[in-house]
CSV table of C-alpha atoms and ligand atoms in Angstrom, one decimal:
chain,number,residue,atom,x,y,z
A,1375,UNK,CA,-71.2,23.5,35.1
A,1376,UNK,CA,-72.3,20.1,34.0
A,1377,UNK,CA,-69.1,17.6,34.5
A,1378,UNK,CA,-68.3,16.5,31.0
A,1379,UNK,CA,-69.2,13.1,31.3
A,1380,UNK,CA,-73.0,14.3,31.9
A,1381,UNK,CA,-73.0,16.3,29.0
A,1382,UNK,CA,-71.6,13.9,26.6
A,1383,UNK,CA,-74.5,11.2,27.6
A,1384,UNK,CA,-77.0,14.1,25.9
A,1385,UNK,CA,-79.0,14.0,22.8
A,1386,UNK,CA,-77.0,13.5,19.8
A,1387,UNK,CA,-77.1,9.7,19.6
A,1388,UNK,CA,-81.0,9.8,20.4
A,1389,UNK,CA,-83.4,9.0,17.7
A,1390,UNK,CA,-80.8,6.8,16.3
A,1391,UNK,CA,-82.4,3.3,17.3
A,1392,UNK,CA,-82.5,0.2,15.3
A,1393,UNK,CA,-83.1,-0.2,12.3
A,1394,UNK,CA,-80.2,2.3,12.0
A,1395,UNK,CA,-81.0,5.4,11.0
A,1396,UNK,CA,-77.6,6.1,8.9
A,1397,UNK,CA,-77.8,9.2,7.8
A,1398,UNK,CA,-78.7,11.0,11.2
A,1399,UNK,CA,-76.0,9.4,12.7
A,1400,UNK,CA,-73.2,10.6,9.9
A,1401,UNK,CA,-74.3,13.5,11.1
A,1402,UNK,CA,-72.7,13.1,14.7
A,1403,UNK,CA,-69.1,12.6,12.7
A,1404,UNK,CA,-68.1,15.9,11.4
A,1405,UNK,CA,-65.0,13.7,9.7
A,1406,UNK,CA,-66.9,12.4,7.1
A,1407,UNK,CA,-68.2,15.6,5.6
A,1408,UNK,CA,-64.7,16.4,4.6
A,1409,UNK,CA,-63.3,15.7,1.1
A,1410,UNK,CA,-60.0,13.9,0.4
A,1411,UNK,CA,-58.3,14.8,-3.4
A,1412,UNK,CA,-61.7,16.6,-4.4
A,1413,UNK,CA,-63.9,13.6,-3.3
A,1414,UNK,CA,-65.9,13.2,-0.6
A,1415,UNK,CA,-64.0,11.2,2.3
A,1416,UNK,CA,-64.9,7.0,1.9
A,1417,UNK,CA,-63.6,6.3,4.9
A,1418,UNK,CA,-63.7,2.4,4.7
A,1419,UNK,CA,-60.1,2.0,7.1
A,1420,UNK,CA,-62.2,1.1,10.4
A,1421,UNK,CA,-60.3,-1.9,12.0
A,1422,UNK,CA,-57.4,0.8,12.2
A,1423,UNK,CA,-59.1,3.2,14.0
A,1424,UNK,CA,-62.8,4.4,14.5
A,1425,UNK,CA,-63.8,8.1,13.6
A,1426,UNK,CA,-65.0,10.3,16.7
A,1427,UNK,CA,-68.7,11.4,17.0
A,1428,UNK,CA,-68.9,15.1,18.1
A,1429,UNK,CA,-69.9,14.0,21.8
A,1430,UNK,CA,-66.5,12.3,22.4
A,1431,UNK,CA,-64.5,15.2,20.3
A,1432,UNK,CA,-67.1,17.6,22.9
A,1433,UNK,CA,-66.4,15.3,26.0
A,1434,UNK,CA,-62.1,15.7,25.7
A,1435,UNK,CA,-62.7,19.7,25.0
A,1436,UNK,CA,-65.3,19.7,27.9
A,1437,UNK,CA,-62.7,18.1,30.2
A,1438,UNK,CA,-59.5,20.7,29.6
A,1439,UNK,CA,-61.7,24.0,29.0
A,1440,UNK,CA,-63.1,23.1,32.7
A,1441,UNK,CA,-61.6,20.3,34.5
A,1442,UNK,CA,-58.1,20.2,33.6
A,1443,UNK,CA,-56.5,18.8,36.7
A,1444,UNK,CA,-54.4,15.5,38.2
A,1445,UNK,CA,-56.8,13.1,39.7
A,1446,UNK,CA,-56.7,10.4,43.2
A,1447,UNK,CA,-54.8,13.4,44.9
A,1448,UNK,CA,-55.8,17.1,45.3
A,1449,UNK,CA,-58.2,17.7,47.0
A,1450,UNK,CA,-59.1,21.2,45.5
A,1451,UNK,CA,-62.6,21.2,43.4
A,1452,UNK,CA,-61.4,20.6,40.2
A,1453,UNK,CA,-59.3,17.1,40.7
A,1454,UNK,CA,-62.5,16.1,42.6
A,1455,UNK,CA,-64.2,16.2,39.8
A,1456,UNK,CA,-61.9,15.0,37.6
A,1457,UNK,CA,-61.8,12.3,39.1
A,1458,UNK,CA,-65.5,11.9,39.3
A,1459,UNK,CA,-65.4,11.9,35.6
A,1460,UNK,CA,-62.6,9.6,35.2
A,1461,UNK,CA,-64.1,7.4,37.7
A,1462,UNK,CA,-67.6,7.7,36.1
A,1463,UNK,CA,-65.6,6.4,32.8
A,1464,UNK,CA,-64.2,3.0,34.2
A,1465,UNK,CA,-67.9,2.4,36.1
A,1466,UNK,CA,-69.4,2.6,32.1
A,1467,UNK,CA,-66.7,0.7,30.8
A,1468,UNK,CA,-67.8,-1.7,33.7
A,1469,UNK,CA,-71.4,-2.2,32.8
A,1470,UNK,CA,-70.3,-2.4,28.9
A,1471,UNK,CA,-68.3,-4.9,29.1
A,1472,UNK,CA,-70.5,-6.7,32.2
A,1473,UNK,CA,-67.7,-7.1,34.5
A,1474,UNK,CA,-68.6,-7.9,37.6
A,1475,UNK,CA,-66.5,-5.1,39.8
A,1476,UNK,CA,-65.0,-2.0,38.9
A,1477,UNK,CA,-61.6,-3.3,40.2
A,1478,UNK,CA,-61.6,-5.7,37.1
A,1479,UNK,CA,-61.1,-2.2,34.8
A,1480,UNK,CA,-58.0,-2.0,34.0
A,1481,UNK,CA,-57.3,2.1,32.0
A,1482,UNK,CA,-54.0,1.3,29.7
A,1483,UNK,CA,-53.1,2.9,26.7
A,1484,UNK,CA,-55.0,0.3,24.3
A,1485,UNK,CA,-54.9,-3.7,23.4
A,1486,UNK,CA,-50.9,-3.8,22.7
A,1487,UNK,CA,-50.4,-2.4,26.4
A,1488,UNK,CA,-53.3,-4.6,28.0
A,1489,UNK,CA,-51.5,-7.6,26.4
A,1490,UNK,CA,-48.0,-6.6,27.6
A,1491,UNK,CA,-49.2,-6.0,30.9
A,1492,UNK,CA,-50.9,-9.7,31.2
A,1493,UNK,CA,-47.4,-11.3,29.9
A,1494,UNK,CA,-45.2,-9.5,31.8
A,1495,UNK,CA,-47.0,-9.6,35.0
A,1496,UNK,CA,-49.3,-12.9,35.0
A,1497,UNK,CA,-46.6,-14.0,32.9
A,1498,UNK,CA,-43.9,-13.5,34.3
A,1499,UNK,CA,-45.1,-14.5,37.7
A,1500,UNK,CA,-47.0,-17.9,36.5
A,1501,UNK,CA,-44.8,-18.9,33.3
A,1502,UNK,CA,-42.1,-21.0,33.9
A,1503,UNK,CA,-39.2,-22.8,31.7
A,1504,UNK,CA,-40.6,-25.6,29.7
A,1505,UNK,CA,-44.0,-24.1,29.8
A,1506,UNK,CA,-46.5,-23.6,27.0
A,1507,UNK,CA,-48.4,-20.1,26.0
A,1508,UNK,CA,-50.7,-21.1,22.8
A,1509,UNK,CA,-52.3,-18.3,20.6
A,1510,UNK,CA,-53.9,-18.7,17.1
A,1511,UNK,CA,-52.3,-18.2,13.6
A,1512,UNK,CA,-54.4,-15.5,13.0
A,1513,UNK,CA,-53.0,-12.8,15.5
A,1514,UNK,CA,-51.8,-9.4,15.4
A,1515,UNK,CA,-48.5,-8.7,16.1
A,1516,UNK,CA,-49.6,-7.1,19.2
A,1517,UNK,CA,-50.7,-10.5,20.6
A,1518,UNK,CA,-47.6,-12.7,19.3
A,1519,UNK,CA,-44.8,-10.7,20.5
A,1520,UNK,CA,-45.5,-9.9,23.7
A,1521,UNK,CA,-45.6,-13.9,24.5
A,1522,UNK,CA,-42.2,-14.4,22.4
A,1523,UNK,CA,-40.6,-12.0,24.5
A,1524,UNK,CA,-41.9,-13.5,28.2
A,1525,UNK,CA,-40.6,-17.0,26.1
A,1526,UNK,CA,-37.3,-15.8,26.1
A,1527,UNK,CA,-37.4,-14.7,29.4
A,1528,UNK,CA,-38.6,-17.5,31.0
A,1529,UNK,CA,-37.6,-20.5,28.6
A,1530,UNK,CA,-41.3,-21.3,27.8
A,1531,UNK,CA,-42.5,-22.3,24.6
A,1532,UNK,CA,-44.7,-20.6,22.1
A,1533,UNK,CA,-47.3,-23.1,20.3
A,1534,UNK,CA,-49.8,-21.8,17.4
A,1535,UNK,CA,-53.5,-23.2,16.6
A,1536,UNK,CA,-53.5,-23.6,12.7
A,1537,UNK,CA,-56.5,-22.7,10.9
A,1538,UNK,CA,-58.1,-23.7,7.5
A,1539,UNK,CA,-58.2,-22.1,4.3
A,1540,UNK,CA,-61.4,-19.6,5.1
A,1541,UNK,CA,-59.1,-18.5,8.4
A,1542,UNK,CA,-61.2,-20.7,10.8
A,1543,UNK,CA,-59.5,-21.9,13.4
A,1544,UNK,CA,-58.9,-25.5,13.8
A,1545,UNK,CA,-60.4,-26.8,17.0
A,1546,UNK,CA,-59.1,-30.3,17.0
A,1547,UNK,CA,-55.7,-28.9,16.8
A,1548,UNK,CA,-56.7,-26.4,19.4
A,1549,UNK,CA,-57.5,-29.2,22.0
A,1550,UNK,CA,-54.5,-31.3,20.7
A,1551,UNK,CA,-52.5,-29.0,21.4
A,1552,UNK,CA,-54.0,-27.9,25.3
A,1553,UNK,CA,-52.0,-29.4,27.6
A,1554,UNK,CA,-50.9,-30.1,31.1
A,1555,UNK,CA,-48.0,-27.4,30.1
A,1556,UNK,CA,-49.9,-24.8,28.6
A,1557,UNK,CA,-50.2,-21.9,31.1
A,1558,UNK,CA,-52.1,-19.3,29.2
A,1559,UNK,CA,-54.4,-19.1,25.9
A,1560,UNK,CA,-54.4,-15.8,24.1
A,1561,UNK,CA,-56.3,-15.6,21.2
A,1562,UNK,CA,-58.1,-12.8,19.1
A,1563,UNK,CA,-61.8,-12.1,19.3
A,1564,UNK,CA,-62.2,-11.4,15.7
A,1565,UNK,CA,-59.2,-11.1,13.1
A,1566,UNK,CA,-58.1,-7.7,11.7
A,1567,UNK,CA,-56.9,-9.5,8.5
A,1568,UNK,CA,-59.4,-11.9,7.9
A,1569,UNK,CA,-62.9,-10.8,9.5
A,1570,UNK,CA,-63.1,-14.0,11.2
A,1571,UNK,CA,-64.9,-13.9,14.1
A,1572,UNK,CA,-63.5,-16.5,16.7
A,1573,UNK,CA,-65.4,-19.1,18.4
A,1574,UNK,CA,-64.3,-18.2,22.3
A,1575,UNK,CA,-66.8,-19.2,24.6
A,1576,UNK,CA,-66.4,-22.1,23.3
A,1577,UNK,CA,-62.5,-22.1,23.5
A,1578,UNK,CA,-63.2,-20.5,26.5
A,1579,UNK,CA,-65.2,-23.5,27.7
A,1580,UNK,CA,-62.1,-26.2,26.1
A,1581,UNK,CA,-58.9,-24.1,28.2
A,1582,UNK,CA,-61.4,-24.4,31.4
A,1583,UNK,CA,-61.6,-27.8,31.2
A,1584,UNK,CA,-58.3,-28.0,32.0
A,1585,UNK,CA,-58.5,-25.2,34.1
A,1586,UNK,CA,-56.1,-22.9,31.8
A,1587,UNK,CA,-57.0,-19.0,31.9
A,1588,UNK,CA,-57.7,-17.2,28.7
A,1589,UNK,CA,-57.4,-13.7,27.6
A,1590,UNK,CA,-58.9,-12.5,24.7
A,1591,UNK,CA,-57.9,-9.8,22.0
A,1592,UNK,CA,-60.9,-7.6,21.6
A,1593,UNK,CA,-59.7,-5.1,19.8
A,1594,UNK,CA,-61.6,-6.0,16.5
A,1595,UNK,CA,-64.6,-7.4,18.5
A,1596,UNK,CA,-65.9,-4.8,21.2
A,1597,UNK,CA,-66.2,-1.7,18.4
A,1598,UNK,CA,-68.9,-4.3,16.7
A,1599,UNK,CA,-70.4,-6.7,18.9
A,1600,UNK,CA,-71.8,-7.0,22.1
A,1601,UNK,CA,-69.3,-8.4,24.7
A,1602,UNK,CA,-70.1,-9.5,28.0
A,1603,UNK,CA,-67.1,-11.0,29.9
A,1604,UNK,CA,-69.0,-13.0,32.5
A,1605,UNK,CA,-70.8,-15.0,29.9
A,1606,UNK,CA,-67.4,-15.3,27.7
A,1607,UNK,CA,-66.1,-16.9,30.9
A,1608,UNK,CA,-62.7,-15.4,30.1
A,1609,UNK,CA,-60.0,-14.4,32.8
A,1610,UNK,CA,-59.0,-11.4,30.4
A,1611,UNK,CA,-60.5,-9.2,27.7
A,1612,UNK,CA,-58.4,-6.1,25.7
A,1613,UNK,CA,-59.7,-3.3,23.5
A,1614,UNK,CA,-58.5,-0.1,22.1
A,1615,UNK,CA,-60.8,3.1,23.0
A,1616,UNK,CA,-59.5,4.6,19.3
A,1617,UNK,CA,-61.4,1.7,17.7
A,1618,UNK,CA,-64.5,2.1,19.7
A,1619,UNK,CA,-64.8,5.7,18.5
A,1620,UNK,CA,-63.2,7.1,21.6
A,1621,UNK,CA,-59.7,8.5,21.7
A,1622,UNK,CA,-56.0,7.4,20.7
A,1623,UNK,CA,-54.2,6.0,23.8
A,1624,UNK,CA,-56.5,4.9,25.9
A,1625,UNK,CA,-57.8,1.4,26.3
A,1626,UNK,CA,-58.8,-1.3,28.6
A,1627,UNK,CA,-57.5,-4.2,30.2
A,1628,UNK,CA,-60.7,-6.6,31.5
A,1629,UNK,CA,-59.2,-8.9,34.5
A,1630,UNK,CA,-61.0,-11.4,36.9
A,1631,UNK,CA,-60.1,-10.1,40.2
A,1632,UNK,CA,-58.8,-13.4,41.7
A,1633,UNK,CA,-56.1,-13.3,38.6
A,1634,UNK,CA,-55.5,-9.7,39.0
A,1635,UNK,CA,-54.8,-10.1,42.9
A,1636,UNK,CA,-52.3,-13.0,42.6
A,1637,UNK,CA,-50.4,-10.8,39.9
A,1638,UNK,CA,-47.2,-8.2,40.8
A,1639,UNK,CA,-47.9,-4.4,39.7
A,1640,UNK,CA,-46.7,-4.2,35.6
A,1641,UNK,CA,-44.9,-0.3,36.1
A,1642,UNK,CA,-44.0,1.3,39.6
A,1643,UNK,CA,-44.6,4.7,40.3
A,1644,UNK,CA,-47.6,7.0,42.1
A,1645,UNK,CA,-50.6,6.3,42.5
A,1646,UNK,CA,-50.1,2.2,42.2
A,1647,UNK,CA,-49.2,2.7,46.1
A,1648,UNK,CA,-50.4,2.5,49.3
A,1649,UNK,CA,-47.2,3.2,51.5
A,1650,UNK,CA,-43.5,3.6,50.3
A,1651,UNK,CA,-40.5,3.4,52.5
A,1652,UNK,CA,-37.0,3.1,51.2
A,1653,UNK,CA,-37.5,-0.6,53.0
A,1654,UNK,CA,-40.7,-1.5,51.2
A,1655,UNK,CA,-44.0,-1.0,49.6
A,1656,UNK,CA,-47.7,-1.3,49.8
A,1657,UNK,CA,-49.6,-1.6,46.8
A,1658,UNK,CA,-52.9,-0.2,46.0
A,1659,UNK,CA,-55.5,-2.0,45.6
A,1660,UNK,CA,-57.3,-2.6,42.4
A,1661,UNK,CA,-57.5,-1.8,39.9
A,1662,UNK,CA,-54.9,1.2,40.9
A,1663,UNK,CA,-51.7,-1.3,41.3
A,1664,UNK,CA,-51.8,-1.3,37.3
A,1665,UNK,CA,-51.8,2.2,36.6
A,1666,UNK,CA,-49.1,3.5,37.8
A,1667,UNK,CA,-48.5,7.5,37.3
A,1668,UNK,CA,-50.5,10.2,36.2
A,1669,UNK,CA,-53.1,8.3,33.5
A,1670,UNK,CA,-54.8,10.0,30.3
A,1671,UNK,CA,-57.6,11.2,31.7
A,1672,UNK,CA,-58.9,13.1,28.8
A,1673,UNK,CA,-58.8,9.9,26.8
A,1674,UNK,CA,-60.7,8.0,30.0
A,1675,UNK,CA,-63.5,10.7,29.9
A,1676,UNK,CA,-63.9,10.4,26.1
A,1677,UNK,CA,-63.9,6.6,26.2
A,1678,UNK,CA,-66.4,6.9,28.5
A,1679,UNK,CA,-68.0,9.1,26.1
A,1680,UNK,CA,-67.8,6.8,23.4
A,1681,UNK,CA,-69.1,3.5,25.4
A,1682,UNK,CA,-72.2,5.8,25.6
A,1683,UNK,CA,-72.4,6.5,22.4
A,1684,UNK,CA,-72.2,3.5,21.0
A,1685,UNK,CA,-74.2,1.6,23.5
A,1686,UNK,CA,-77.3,4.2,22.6
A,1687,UNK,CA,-77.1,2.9,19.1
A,1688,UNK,CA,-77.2,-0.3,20.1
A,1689,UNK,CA,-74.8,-3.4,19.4
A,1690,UNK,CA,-77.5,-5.7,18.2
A,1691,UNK,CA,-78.3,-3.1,15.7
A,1692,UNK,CA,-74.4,-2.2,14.8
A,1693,UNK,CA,-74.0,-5.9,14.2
A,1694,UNK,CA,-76.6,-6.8,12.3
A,1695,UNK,CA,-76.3,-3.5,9.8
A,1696,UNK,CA,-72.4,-4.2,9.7
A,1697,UNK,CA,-73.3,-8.0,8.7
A,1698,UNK,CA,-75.9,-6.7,6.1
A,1699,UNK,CA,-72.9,-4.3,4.8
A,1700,UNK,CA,-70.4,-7.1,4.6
A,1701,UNK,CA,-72.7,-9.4,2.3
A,1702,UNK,CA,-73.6,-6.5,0.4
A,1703,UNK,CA,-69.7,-5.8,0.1
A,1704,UNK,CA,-68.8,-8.9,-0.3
A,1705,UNK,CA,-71.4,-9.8,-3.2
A,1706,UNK,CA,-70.2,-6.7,-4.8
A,1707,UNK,CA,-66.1,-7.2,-5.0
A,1708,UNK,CA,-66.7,-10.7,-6.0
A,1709,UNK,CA,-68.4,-9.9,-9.5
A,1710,UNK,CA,-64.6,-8.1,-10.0
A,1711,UNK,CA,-62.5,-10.2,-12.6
A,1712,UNK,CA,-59.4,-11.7,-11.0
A,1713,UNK,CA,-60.6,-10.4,-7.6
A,1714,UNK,CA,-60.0,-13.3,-4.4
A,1715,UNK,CA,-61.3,-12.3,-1.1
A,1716,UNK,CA,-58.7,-13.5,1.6
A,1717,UNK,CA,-61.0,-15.1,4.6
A,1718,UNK,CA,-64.0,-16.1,3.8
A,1719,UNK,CA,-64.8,-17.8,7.5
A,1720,UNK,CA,-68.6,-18.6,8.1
A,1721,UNK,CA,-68.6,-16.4,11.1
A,1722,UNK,CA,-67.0,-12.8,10.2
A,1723,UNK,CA,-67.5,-9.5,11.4
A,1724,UNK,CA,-67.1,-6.2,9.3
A,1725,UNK,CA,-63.8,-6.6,7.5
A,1726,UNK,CA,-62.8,-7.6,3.9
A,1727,UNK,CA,-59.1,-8.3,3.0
A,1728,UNK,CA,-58.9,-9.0,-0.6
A,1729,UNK,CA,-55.6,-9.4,-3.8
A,1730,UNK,CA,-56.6,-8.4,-7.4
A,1731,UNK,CA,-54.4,-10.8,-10.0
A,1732,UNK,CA,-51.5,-9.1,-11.0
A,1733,UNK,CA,-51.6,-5.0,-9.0
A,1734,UNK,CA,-49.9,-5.1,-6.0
A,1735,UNK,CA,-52.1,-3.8,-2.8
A,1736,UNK,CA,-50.3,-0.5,-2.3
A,1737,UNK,CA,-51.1,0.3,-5.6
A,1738,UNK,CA,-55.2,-0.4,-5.7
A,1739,UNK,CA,-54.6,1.9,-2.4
A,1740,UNK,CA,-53.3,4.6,-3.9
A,1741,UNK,CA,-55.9,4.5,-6.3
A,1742,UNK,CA,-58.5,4.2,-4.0
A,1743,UNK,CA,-56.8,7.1,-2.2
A,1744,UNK,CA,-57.3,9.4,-4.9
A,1745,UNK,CA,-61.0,8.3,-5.6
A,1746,UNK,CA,-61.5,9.9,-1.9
A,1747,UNK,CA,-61.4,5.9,-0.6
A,1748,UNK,CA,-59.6,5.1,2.8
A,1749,UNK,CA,-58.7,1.4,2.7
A,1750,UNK,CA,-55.3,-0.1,4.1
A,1751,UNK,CA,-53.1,-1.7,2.0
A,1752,UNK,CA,-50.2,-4.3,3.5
A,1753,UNK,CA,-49.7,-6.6,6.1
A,1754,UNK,CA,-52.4,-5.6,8.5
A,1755,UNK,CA,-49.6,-6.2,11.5
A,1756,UNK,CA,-50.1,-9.9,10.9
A,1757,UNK,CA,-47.3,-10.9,8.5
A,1758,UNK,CA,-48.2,-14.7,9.6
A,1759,UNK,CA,-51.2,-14.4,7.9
A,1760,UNK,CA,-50.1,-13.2,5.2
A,1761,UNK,CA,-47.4,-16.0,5.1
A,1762,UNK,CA,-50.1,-18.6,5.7
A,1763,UNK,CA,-52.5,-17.2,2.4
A,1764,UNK,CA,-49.1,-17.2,0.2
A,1765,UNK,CA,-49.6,-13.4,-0.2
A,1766,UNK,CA,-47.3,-10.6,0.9
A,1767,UNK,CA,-49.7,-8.1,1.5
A,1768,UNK,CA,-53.8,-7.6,1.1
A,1769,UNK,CA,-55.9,-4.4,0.6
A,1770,UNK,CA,-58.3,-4.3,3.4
A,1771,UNK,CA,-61.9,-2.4,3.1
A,1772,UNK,CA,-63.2,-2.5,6.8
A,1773,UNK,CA,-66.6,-1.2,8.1
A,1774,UNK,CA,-68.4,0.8,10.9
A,1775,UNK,CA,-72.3,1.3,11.4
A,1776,UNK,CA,-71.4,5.0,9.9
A,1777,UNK,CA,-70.6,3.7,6.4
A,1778,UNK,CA,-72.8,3.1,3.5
A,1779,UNK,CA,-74.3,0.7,0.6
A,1780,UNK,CA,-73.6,4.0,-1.6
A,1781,UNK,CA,-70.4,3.8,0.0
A,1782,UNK,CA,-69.3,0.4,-1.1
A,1783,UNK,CA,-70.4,1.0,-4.5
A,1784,UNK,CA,-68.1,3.9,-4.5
A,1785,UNK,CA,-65.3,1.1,-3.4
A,1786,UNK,CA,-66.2,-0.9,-6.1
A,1787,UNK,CA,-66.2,1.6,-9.2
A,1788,UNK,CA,-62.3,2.4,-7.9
A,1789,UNK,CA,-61.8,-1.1,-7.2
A,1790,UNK,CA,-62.9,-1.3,-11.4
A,1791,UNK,CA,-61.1,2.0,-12.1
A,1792,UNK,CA,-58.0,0.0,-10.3
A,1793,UNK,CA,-58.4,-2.5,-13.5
A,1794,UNK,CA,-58.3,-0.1,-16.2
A,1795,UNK,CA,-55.5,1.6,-14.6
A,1796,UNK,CA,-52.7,-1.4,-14.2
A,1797,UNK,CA,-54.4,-3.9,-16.6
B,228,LIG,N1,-55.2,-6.7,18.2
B,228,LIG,C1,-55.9,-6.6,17.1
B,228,LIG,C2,-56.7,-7.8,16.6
B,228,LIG,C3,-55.8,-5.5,16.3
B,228,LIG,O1,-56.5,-5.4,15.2
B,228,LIG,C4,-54.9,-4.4,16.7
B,228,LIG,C5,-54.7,-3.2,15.9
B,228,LIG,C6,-54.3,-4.5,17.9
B,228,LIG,C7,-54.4,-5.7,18.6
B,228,LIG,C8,-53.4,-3.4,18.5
B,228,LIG,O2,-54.2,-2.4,18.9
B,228,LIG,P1,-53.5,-1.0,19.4
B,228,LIG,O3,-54.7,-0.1,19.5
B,228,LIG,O4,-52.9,-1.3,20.7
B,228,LIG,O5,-52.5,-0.6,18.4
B,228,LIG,N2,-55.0,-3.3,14.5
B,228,LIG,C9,-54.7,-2.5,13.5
B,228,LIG,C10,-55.1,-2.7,12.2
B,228,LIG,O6,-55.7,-3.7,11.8
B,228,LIG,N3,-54.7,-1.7,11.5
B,228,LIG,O7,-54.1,-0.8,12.2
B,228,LIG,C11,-54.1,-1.2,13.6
């Protein structure tokens, strides 16, 4: 018996090589055959989470039909390779992501945990009263609250990067405000409300200067671009494996190792141990000190599944067909009377928030809904943002390499159908 992460690296994604070959890959997602209200499924809701190809729903199936068992401690055939598989996982998510050592693979339940984990542990070790954590004023909750709550517990100070009217960041106000207090940057890669994709070897580059470790919110990014952390220079990278086609609760935390060796565990428990006595205890070493009790291993297999997946398609390609989708998408809405697209950054990556004059956002979803079209409708989890545009809520269309022109224009005649409904 093949162990599961073997099997999933086979065939289905072959033959798929740029230019994209769209339909054959639909083909691998057995999601988007299905109907919704009589319609066939739109599914256009991609920043929330990415559908599964059949080799990551195969890969999780694999692993409990034949492998089901605790890994790092039996020693009986099937945790071995278990934890082959699971091992196997972090060493793709390794070369993905081009971190240097497989210690700096972090498994945690997805971005909102990675983040956590770096604020309560680097945090809460390195962060002291009167000190300064800046993020950007386009985050997701997931990457403001985390830092309000180590503020409060240490007395340090939380400090915001403005950006423009497109949702660009500002980056004199960005080195303005770097300074001799500021102990961490956290920013997002690319914005789930606006598109925008963030500048951050560059702001990377500015934090270094003054010798200020970043970490960087990839939850939006690493489903549609290629990432490479060495040449990003940052000291922390996040992502969600339910984003990147893989499966819910399961993500990574990237960490240099010389940050990740100074830091205390984040959660006690087995495994994150070397030796325990009711005196004291040993830690592991990395990157087990972080993942403390039995992990989801199904969802590391499938994410390893889905890192294969998606790097045999190719992340030049996704990118580019994703860009050509957005300025087809975006060409498209605009002709809609009374239509206003909310972030309309240079740089943007495959999502488009937008208000129609006078029908609130749930209701063009609703709509949509019924037309078979998955869009989200609301806050997007970044209320500032929302605050800063003036609106209280945006419909959001968001892409993947799976979707279609065909597709859009099916978002657009619902988007029009939206008009004759509330106008
Ligand atoms: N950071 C960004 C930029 C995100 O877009 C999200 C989720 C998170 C962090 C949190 O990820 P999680 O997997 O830990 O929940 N964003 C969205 C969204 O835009 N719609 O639903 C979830």
């Amino acid at each position: 018996m093949k162990p599961a992460h073997e099997v999933t690296d086979a065939k289905s994604w072959r033959g798929a090589r740029s230019p994209l070959d769209v339909a054959r890959i639909r083909e691998d997602f057995p999601i988007l055959k299905r109907q919704v209200h009589g319609k066939p499924l739109v599914y256009l809701d991609n920043a929330a989470t990415g559908q599964k190809p059949q080799v990551v729903i195969d890969a999780v199936n694999r692993y409990y039909a034949t492998e089901n068992s605790n890994i790092h401690r039996g020693i009986h055939f099937l945790s071995e390779i278990a934890t082959a598989d699971y091992e196997e996982s972090r060493a793709k998510v390794k070369r993905f992501l081009n971190a240097s050592d497989t210690g700096e693979i972090i498994f945690v339940r997805g971005t909102t945990e990675g983040i956590n984990l770096v604020a309560q542990s680097y945090g809460r070790r390195f962060v002291k009263q009167g000190d300064e954590i800046l993020i950007s004023a386009m985050e997701h909750h997931s990457n403001i609250v985390p830092w309000q709550i180590l503020c409060e517990q240490v007395g340090a100070r939380l400090r915001v990067v403005p950006m423009n009217h497109d949702g660009e960041l500002l980056i004199e106000e960005y080195e303005r405000l770097l300074n001799d207090r500021t102990k961490l940057v956290s920013v997002a890669h690319v914005s789930n409300a606006l598109g925008t994709v963030n500048p951050v070897k560059q702001l990377v580059e500015m934090a270094h200067r003054r010798k200020i470790p970043v970490l960087l919110d990839g939850a939006q990014a690493a489903p549609h671009m290629k990432v490479d952390v060495q040449e990003l220079g940052c000291d922390f990278y996040a992502f969600s494996g339910h984003k990147l086609f893989g499966p819910t609760g399961i993500g990574i935390l990237y960490g240099k190792s010389k940050h990740l060796e100074a830091m205390p565990p984040y959660q006690g428990g087995g495994d994150m141990i070397s030796l325990v006595t009711f005196e004291k205890t040993h830690y592991n070493i990395l990157p087990y000190k972080f993942e403390a009790g039995t992990p989801h291993i199904a969802g590391g297999v499938g994410l390893g599944a889905a890192v294969d997946y998606l790097s045999g398609i190719g992340l030049e390609a996704v990118t580019a067909y994703e860009k050509e989708l957005l300025a087809y998408a975006t060409e498209a809405l605009c002709t809609v009377q009374g239509l206003r697209i909310i972030g309309t950054a240079k740089e943007k990556a495959a999502v488009l928030s937008f208000v129609l004059d006078g029908v609130h956002p749930h209701d063009i979803g609703t709509v949509l809904d019924q037309e078979g079209v998955a869009i989200r409708a609301g806050h997007h989890c970044a209320m500032p943002v929302m605050q800063r545009f003036g609106v209280p809520a945006t419909a959001r269309a968001s892409f993947a390499f799976y979707n279609t022109k065909e597709e859009v224009d099916v978002l657009v005649r619902a988007v029009h159908k939206v008009l004759k409904v509330f106008r």
